[in-house]
Amino acid sequence: MSANFSAPFIRRPVATSLITIAMALAGMVAFRHLPVSPLPQVDFPTISVMASLPGASPETMASAVATPLERHFGRIAGVTQMTSSSSLGQTNVTLQFDLNRDINAAARDVQACINAARSQLPADLPGQPSYRKVNPAESPILILALTSTNIPPAEIYDAADSILAQKLAQVQGVGQVGVWGSSSPAVRVEANPYKLNSYGISLETVRASLQSANADLAKGSLSDSQKSWDVADTDQLFKAYEYEPLIIGGTGHAGAPVRLRDIAEVVDSTADIRNLGLSGGHRSVLLAIFRQPAANMIDTADRVMALLPLLRASISPSLHLSVAVDRTTTIRSSVRDVEITLMISVTLVILVVFAFLRSTWATIIPSVAVPLSLIGTFAIMYLCNYSLDNLSLMALTICTGFVVDDAIVVIENITRHIENGMKPFPAAMKGASEIGFTVLSMSTSLVAVFIPILMMPGIVGRLFREFAVVLSVAIGVSLFVSLTTTPMMCARFLKHESGRHNWIYRFFEGAFNGLLHVYDISLKWVLRRQLLILGATFGTAVLCAYLFFHVNSGFFPQQDTGRFGGTIQAD
């Protein structure tokens, strides 16, 4: 079976060379299009539902808003976890679904539950509860800081939200832009309860007066028998001084109407005064940039960096835009280190092959097979929608030792026949026929080791599935190359070496003979002391078991990303 498989490739070197070149080109093109990320893309099917009722206490939000929603959400199939948090005027319900649940179908179920629960929610709820699909494991790739020494935070936020966030959202690869650290401009009315009591005015009267005074309603038109005039004006108020003369109601001293400035202090402020952003010790507005799920993190960050001069030119010179956090710095370093390690591994493998085979062409052939197997793996990774991350690159680094085994076994068997006097072409045909099944069994046994990882459930299984698949694919590509390209090159380039060898060959030959002599002596010593060696083996196993339960464990090594977060709550 193996001879029938390898023989056509040995007889047709041009076709085999074209297949090899096509595999290499496909891998190189795919490598340029693979997204870069720190870890494999694992989408948590999570939906966040938000509802607001201005002025409601956290207890009211929990009982009147969150509870009806939770009752309906609990009937959705596939919900594994449901949490809710309520604060002043806001409630948030987070639904996490089973990993096999389709997020779009889950979103439709969530919308249906929101519609069903609408009749049980407060009648004065200003709007329908909204939802959005989120990935709790996704962190912003960049955080930009917008600061100023002479512009109020509300105006800084307005510039960030209305100008910068809009332009950043248009960048290719950017999925979402969050504006943190402040809120939109607003007018705050700080009523004096003592003055309200003296005038006999309630807070509800103040609220209703403000609502009716700040309404942009249709004005109608005026007409006679010949002409018609549309009345256009705005009733909206934007600044504190525009609110101060508003008549609230009742009469004050000397029969004058009570105005808003008589009972309250009206100031220009922000909608949420409990939202603070800091960068470099200065108050700032932060723009958190999230990438799209399949976007290249490094390319997206580079596009944003290239856009910074244009962004700075589109805002006031008094606003300073800078990069506060760049997560791609550690990712670039990690990926670069793994790539360098991969190249070093390939180089060391080639040098070791040369040290043992001591033949130029016998070293060149696996030097082609090993990189070709790794490059061909990139094409399969692209088809599987995988990314260049620490786990996939680690798999490629590990498999350098695996993929070279197939080529070495094939070369060694063909070289043995050539040294026995056969011509290179028949030696390649016979050697590939004899060793084909052995190479197939070797590769199959290596792939079988990773089957448990492929079957792992949960988040850990999703993360390491890419690692196992990449490693298995690399071994499979190596098997194909070893049964096609390797025997073809052996038939064309390997020669029978006779005569006096050079000093390098003689040096390694003497070293190998000395090593073999040492191994022979040590093996005889071990075989004469079987009980001692058996006891040492059991003792080592027991010590390993003891150390396994006493060594600190964790999911991933700790890494300083330069970013920290938290919540400060004061009584």
XYZ file of C-alpha atoms in Angstrom:
571
model
C 0.000 0.000 0.000
C 2.766 2.408 0.884
C 4.725 1.544 -2.299
C 1.664 2.266 -4.428
C 1.333 5.608 -2.679
C 4.958 6.778 -2.941
C 5.860 5.311 -6.319
C 3.917 7.829 -8.487
C 5.588 10.728 -6.705
C 9.053 9.208 -7.127
C 8.476 8.557 -10.845
C 7.104 12.065 -11.475
C 9.551 14.527 -9.871
C 8.165 17.550 -11.761
C 4.602 16.969 -10.570
C 5.839 16.293 -7.045
C 7.886 19.493 -7.102
C 4.857 21.488 -8.258
C 2.742 20.017 -5.440
C 5.475 20.922 -2.972
C 5.750 24.485 -4.283
C 1.959 24.883 -4.248
C 1.856 23.717 -0.631
C 4.570 26.193 0.322
C 2.883 29.096 -1.500
C -0.497 28.319 0.052
C 1.065 28.275 3.512
C 2.931 31.546 2.998
C -0.156 33.334 1.677
C -2.261 31.973 4.538
C 0.363 33.072 7.072
C -0.073 36.710 6.008
C -3.839 36.489 6.488
C -3.913 34.681 9.830
C -5.162 36.905 12.675
C -2.840 37.498 15.607
C -4.116 37.212 19.175
C -2.756 36.202 22.577
C -5.009 33.130 22.849
C -7.342 31.169 20.569
C -10.646 32.837 19.812
C -13.234 31.452 22.253
C -16.608 33.160 22.037
C -18.629 32.911 25.235
C -22.345 32.913 24.299
C -23.185 35.796 26.626
C -25.936 38.414 26.373
C -26.234 41.483 28.569
C -29.670 43.063 29.114
C -29.851 46.664 30.360
C -32.816 48.696 31.631
C -32.984 52.151 33.175
C -35.509 53.979 35.333
C -34.108 57.381 36.357
C -34.418 58.109 40.061
C -35.315 54.561 41.131
C -33.414 53.093 44.067
C -31.381 49.878 43.675
C -34.029 47.995 45.671
C -36.772 49.225 43.335
C -34.740 48.325 40.263
C -34.092 44.824 41.635
C -37.706 44.100 42.559
C -39.657 45.930 39.865
C -37.329 45.557 36.869
C -34.755 42.800 37.362
C -37.098 40.230 38.935
C -39.733 40.160 36.126
C -36.977 39.908 33.534
C -35.221 37.088 35.397
C -38.444 35.078 35.635
C -38.848 35.106 31.888
C -35.148 34.618 31.122
C -35.097 31.521 33.318
C -37.313 29.742 30.783
C -34.795 30.053 27.940
C -33.118 26.773 27.014
C -29.359 26.556 27.435
C -28.908 29.212 30.114
C -26.058 28.076 32.367
C -25.645 31.183 34.477
C -27.724 34.302 35.117
C -26.559 37.225 37.235
C -28.024 40.665 37.787
C -26.809 43.876 39.353
C -28.913 46.908 40.204
C -27.813 50.416 41.008
C -29.425 53.834 41.142
C -31.701 53.946 38.099
C -29.914 51.096 36.321
C -30.157 47.312 36.219
C -28.107 44.821 34.247
C -28.894 41.142 33.718
C -26.135 38.965 32.254
C -27.069 35.645 30.658
C -24.405 33.061 29.892
C -25.389 30.154 27.681
C -23.983 26.722 26.984
C -20.969 26.807 24.673
C -22.880 24.856 22.030
C -25.770 27.336 22.035
C -26.071 29.537 18.958
C -25.729 33.127 20.123
C -28.085 34.485 17.439
C -30.859 32.065 18.380
C -30.300 32.913 22.044
C -30.606 36.623 21.225
C -33.983 36.021 19.592
C -35.169 34.167 22.691
C -33.976 37.042 24.894
C -35.867 39.579 22.780
C -39.016 37.469 22.998
C -38.712 37.321 26.803
C -38.235 41.096 27.002
C -41.417 41.602 24.983
C -43.308 39.133 27.199
C -42.124 40.838 30.403
C -42.972 44.376 29.234
C -46.457 44.302 30.819
C -44.931 43.445 34.221
C -42.374 46.273 34.143
C -43.061 49.773 35.539
C -45.320 51.866 33.322
C -43.027 54.891 33.557
C -40.012 52.991 32.225
C -38.617 55.473 29.683
C -37.712 52.831 27.125
C -37.701 49.153 26.247
C -34.918 47.117 27.948
C -32.092 46.622 25.470
C -29.624 43.781 25.024
C -26.316 43.227 23.312
C -24.085 40.249 22.640
C -20.860 40.479 24.632
C -17.707 38.464 25.129
C -16.591 38.790 28.755
C -13.140 37.435 27.895
C -12.443 40.174 25.355
C -10.327 43.085 26.559
C -9.634 46.344 24.722
C -6.559 46.211 22.524
C -5.929 49.938 22.947
C -7.021 52.590 25.412
C -6.597 56.191 24.329
C -6.636 59.031 26.865
C -8.084 62.450 26.082
C -7.012 65.119 28.576
C -7.098 68.886 28.883
C -6.060 71.483 31.434
C -8.689 74.123 30.600
C -11.708 72.281 29.143
C -14.421 70.840 31.434
C -14.805 67.024 31.552
C -18.272 67.208 29.991
C -16.920 68.930 26.872
C -14.000 66.491 26.716
C -16.480 63.617 26.807
C -18.597 65.254 24.118
C -15.565 65.557 21.810
C -14.548 61.953 22.487
C -18.055 60.572 21.969
C -19.182 62.635 18.995
C -15.897 62.927 17.039
C -13.201 60.476 18.052
C -15.368 57.427 18.782
C -17.160 57.802 15.446
C -13.916 57.930 13.470
C -12.328 55.066 15.414
C -15.365 52.834 14.857
C -14.806 53.171 11.094
C -11.298 51.683 11.253
C -11.055 48.239 9.705
C -10.892 45.602 12.438
C -12.398 47.767 15.184
C -15.556 46.213 16.590
C -16.543 48.582 19.378
C -15.319 51.816 20.944
C -16.221 52.516 24.554
C -16.033 56.003 26.033
C -15.138 55.820 29.725
C -14.217 58.196 32.522
C -17.003 60.753 32.242
C -20.471 61.201 30.771
C -22.393 63.456 28.457
C -23.022 67.134 29.356
C -26.084 67.773 31.483
C -27.644 70.456 33.655
C -27.995 69.506 37.321
C -30.692 71.064 39.515
C -29.737 70.930 43.185
C -32.976 71.758 44.975
C -32.974 73.269 48.475
C -35.500 71.309 50.594
C -35.932 74.163 53.072
C -36.929 76.608 50.351
C -39.229 74.031 48.776
C -40.964 73.609 52.117
C -41.324 77.348 52.639
C -42.985 77.775 49.235
C -45.053 74.597 49.570
C -43.616 73.040 46.398
C -42.894 69.321 46.081
C -40.036 67.686 44.201
C -42.539 66.109 41.823
C -43.780 69.568 40.896
C -40.207 70.597 40.110
C -39.654 67.484 38.001
C -42.878 67.951 36.037
C -42.089 71.622 35.405
C -38.631 70.799 34.073
C -39.996 68.052 31.863
C -42.683 70.245 30.329
C -40.299 73.176 29.834
C -37.653 71.107 28.055
C -39.748 69.461 25.334
C -39.183 69.804 21.613
C -42.776 69.631 20.365
C -44.476 70.582 17.123
C -45.540 74.251 17.033
C -48.097 74.081 14.241
C -48.761 76.784 11.701
C -50.650 80.026 11.110
C -52.741 80.626 8.021
C -55.330 82.911 6.488
C -57.217 82.808 3.255
C -54.119 83.556 1.206
C -50.960 82.522 3.112
C -49.740 79.942 5.552
C -46.816 80.281 7.997
C -45.063 77.367 9.732
C -44.062 78.109 13.307
C -40.564 76.782 13.998
C -38.808 77.145 17.320
C -37.019 74.960 19.836
C -38.141 74.403 23.376
C -34.989 72.563 24.397
C -32.726 74.103 27.024
C -29.045 73.222 27.118
C -27.373 75.556 29.607
C -27.930 76.244 33.294
C -28.713 79.940 32.789
C -31.588 78.970 30.483
C -33.229 76.949 33.274
C -32.873 79.497 36.065
C -35.817 81.794 35.092
C -38.280 78.901 34.659
C -41.500 79.344 36.641
C -42.040 76.317 38.860
C -45.449 77.278 40.276
C -47.189 78.990 43.148
C -46.452 82.471 44.368
C -43.626 83.698 46.493
C -43.094 86.892 48.399
C -45.106 89.924 47.197
C -47.115 87.636 44.904
C -44.240 87.035 42.468
C -44.051 83.606 40.789
C -41.525 81.122 42.128
C -38.713 80.575 39.670
C -36.224 77.733 39.610
C -33.332 79.917 40.779
C -35.336 80.742 43.911
C -35.461 77.155 45.167
C -32.421 75.458 43.614
C -28.898 75.912 42.388
C -28.615 75.164 38.679
C -25.148 74.237 37.379
C -23.666 72.894 34.166
C -22.317 69.429 34.909
C -22.403 65.845 33.601
C -25.127 63.216 33.558
C -23.102 60.944 35.858
C -20.860 62.699 38.357
C -19.661 59.364 39.794
C -17.671 58.438 36.715
C -13.980 59.274 36.834
C -11.144 58.528 34.442
C -7.471 59.128 35.194
C -4.409 58.932 32.995
C -0.994 59.992 34.177
C -2.528 61.506 37.306
C -4.790 63.828 35.301
C -8.521 63.591 34.833
C -9.261 62.271 31.363
C -11.780 60.573 29.125
C -10.720 57.103 28.008
C -11.548 55.533 24.657
C -11.446 51.728 24.888
C -11.001 50.108 21.473
C -12.197 46.529 21.037
C -11.385 44.499 17.948
C -13.752 42.444 15.833
C -13.778 38.701 16.673
C -11.703 37.549 13.682
C -9.615 40.691 13.177
C -5.835 40.768 13.357
C -5.086 42.494 16.650
C -1.708 43.876 15.633
C -2.876 45.145 12.227
C -5.913 46.779 13.832
C -3.741 48.520 16.426
C -1.369 49.712 13.687
C -4.289 51.213 11.743
C -5.462 53.065 14.836
C -1.939 54.342 15.490
C -1.694 55.601 11.919
C -4.992 57.468 12.384
C -3.875 59.346 15.524
C -2.470 62.415 13.688
C -5.779 62.850 11.860
C -7.709 62.459 15.117
C -5.582 65.080 16.861
C -6.192 67.495 13.979
C -9.969 67.035 14.200
C -10.285 68.192 17.826
C -9.397 71.343 19.730
C -5.668 72.037 20.218
C -6.391 72.231 23.955
C -7.231 68.502 23.956
C -4.330 66.086 24.200
C -4.797 62.583 22.775
C -2.332 59.898 23.885
C -2.058 56.124 24.158
C -2.716 55.035 27.732
C -2.670 51.223 27.324
C -1.391 49.168 24.395
C -2.051 45.462 24.848
C -0.343 44.631 21.583
C 3.072 45.357 23.130
C 3.095 42.138 25.138
C 1.398 40.226 22.322
C 3.992 41.381 19.792
C 6.776 40.337 22.172
C 5.196 36.960 22.893
C 4.571 36.137 19.242
C 8.042 37.360 18.248
C 9.689 35.258 20.963
C 7.770 32.163 19.897
C 8.649 32.760 16.240
C 12.334 33.120 17.142
C 12.117 29.965 19.240
C 10.530 28.174 16.303
C 13.367 29.200 13.966
C 15.967 28.181 16.536
C 14.262 24.805 16.941
C 14.288 24.177 13.199
C 17.943 25.192 12.990
C 18.947 22.922 15.873
C 17.051 20.016 14.355
C 18.903 20.495 11.062
C 22.270 20.702 12.834
C 21.562 17.535 14.803
C 20.587 15.745 11.599
C 23.837 16.860 9.992
C 25.829 15.723 13.029
C 24.413 12.207 12.842
C 24.054 11.679 9.073
C 27.209 13.607 8.129
C 25.989 14.019 4.566
C 25.176 17.269 2.835
C 22.222 16.045 0.792
C 20.956 13.843 3.604
C 20.811 17.039 5.684
C 19.290 19.241 2.974
C 16.341 16.906 2.399
C 14.957 17.078 5.992
C 15.879 20.775 5.973
C 13.278 21.132 3.243
C 10.764 18.720 4.740
C 10.601 20.325 8.210
C 9.883 23.949 7.145
C 7.554 22.691 4.414
C 5.504 20.765 6.976
C 5.235 23.830 9.205
C 4.419 26.207 6.341
C 1.794 23.844 4.958
C 0.141 23.803 8.368
C -0.593 27.542 8.066
C -2.913 26.849 5.127
C -4.974 24.382 7.179
C -5.023 26.855 10.083
C -6.462 29.500 7.764
C -9.178 27.127 6.562
C -10.065 26.294 10.178
C -10.300 30.016 11.101
C -7.475 29.669 13.597
C -5.083 32.424 14.630
C -1.409 32.930 15.318
C -1.415 32.858 19.105
C 0.759 31.532 21.884
C -0.868 28.094 21.852
C -0.811 27.511 18.101
C 2.789 28.732 17.812
C 3.726 26.568 20.791
C 2.208 23.596 18.962
C 4.327 24.368 15.896
C 7.437 24.670 18.059
C 6.780 21.328 19.720
C 6.043 19.529 16.471
C 9.438 20.403 14.947
C 10.800 17.358 16.736
C 7.890 15.247 15.511
C 7.847 16.224 11.847
C 11.557 15.576 11.405
C 11.154 11.978 12.591
C 9.222 10.930 9.491
C 11.770 12.393 7.108
C 14.706 10.913 9.046
C 13.195 7.427 9.053
C 12.583 7.522 5.305
C 16.044 8.945 4.526
C 17.812 6.470 6.789
C 16.112 3.473 5.204
C 16.815 4.681 1.661
C 20.416 5.530 2.582
C 20.874 2.009 3.967
C 19.972 0.482 0.586
C 22.256 2.913 -1.253
C 25.161 2.017 1.027
C 24.467 -1.667 0.260
C 25.090 -0.979 -3.416
C 21.692 -0.115 -4.880
C 21.131 2.765 -7.258
C 19.332 5.825 -5.762
C 16.098 5.360 -7.763
C 15.448 1.681 -6.928
C 16.684 2.331 -3.378
C 14.073 5.086 -3.001
C 11.337 2.854 -4.412
C 12.234 -0.062 -2.141
C 12.991 2.060 0.936
C 9.716 3.993 0.692
C 7.812 0.739 0.204
C 9.359 -0.812 3.312
C 9.057 2.179 5.607
C 5.722 3.633 4.477
C 3.588 1.656 6.914
C 6.036 2.384 9.747
C 5.838 6.135 9.119
C 2.043 5.913 8.961
C 1.870 4.061 12.286
C 4.253 6.555 13.920
C 2.187 9.536 12.832
C -1.095 7.890 13.777
C 0.160 7.074 17.267
C 1.310 10.665 17.765
C -2.068 12.047 16.665
C -3.870 9.566 18.934
C -2.126 11.093 21.944
C -4.006 14.360 21.372
C -7.464 12.831 20.992
C -8.272 13.373 24.726
C -7.432 17.072 24.311
C -9.756 17.274 21.316
C -12.535 15.762 23.429
C -12.073 18.081 26.416
C -15.290 19.972 27.244
C -15.787 23.512 28.483
C -13.629 26.591 28.133
C -10.367 24.721 28.658
C -11.274 22.338 25.862
C -12.058 25.234 23.533
C -8.699 26.838 24.263
C -6.538 23.732 23.842
C -8.495 22.321 20.911
C -6.622 24.623 18.566
C -3.330 23.476 20.081
C -4.193 19.805 19.492
C -5.534 20.366 15.980
C -2.505 22.387 14.858
C -0.140 19.760 16.221
C -2.102 16.935 14.582
C -2.294 18.774 11.252
C 1.447 19.426 11.275
C 2.089 15.725 11.848
C -0.319 14.867 9.019
C 1.373 17.287 6.623
C 4.735 15.858 7.657
C 3.451 12.347 6.865
C 2.378 13.472 3.386
C 5.708 15.220 2.715
C 7.705 12.236 3.970
C 5.913 9.868 1.606
C 6.053 12.174 -1.432
C 8.693 14.896 -1.511
C 11.291 13.178 0.684
C 11.628 9.904 -1.319
C 11.534 11.869 -4.586
C 14.463 14.033 -3.453
C 16.315 10.963 -2.177
C 15.964 9.310 -5.599
C 17.358 12.390 -7.335
C 20.056 13.723 -5.005
C 21.395 10.990 -2.714
C 24.624 9.370 -3.909
C 26.723 6.493 -2.703
C 29.739 7.939 -0.906
C 32.960 5.937 -1.171
C 36.596 6.582 -0.474
C 38.262 8.501 2.317
C 35.979 10.724 4.412
C 36.887 14.204 5.608
C 37.961 15.080 9.135
C 34.445 16.149 10.187
C 33.080 12.722 9.312
C 35.921 10.983 11.124
C 35.499 13.216 14.204
C 31.790 12.482 14.600
C 32.329 8.810 13.817
C 34.872 8.529 16.637
C 32.585 10.444 19.000
C 29.649 8.171 18.195
C 31.742 5.058 18.680
C 32.907 6.368 22.068
C 29.343 7.169 23.070
C 28.253 3.700 22.003
C 31.027 2.160 24.124
C 29.923 4.167 27.188
C 26.329 3.132 26.622
C 27.363 -0.522 26.333
C 29.210 -0.378 29.691
C 26.342 1.433 31.466
C 23.751 -0.980 30.067
C 25.665 -3.999 31.325
C 26.005 -2.382 34.769
C 22.243 -1.742 34.918
C 21.331 -5.267 33.822
C 23.452 -6.743 36.619
C 21.551 -4.686 39.253
C 17.932 -5.170 38.304
C 16.438 -4.932 41.812
C 18.241 -1.650 42.493
C 17.080 -0.106 39.218
C 13.519 -1.338 39.806
C 13.498 0.236 43.273
C 14.838 3.507 41.893
C 12.093 3.487 39.267
C 9.322 3.043 41.837
C 10.918 5.657 44.118
C 11.024 8.164 41.269
C 7.346 7.531 40.476
C 6.343 8.058 44.132
C 8.418 11.258 44.335
C 6.806 12.602 41.168
C 3.333 11.890 42.561
C 4.226 13.679 45.800
C 5.598 16.726 43.985
C 2.581 16.836 41.663
C 0.214 17.486 44.558
C 2.510 20.036 46.237
C 3.496 22.193 43.256
C 1.480 25.374 42.772
C -1.031 25.108 39.965
C -2.728 27.619 37.705
C -4.388 27.940 34.327
C -1.817 30.283 32.769
C 1.405 31.890 34.033
C 0.947 35.248 35.685
C 1.691 38.169 33.375
C 1.812 41.897 34.034
C -0.181 43.639 31.299
C 0.271 47.117 32.784
C -3.454 47.528 33.450
C -5.491 47.214 36.607
C -9.077 47.944 37.498
C -11.389 47.975 40.471
C -14.399 49.513 42.123
C -14.337 52.037 44.958
C -17.458 52.230 47.082
C -17.896 54.786 49.812
C -20.630 55.023 52.428
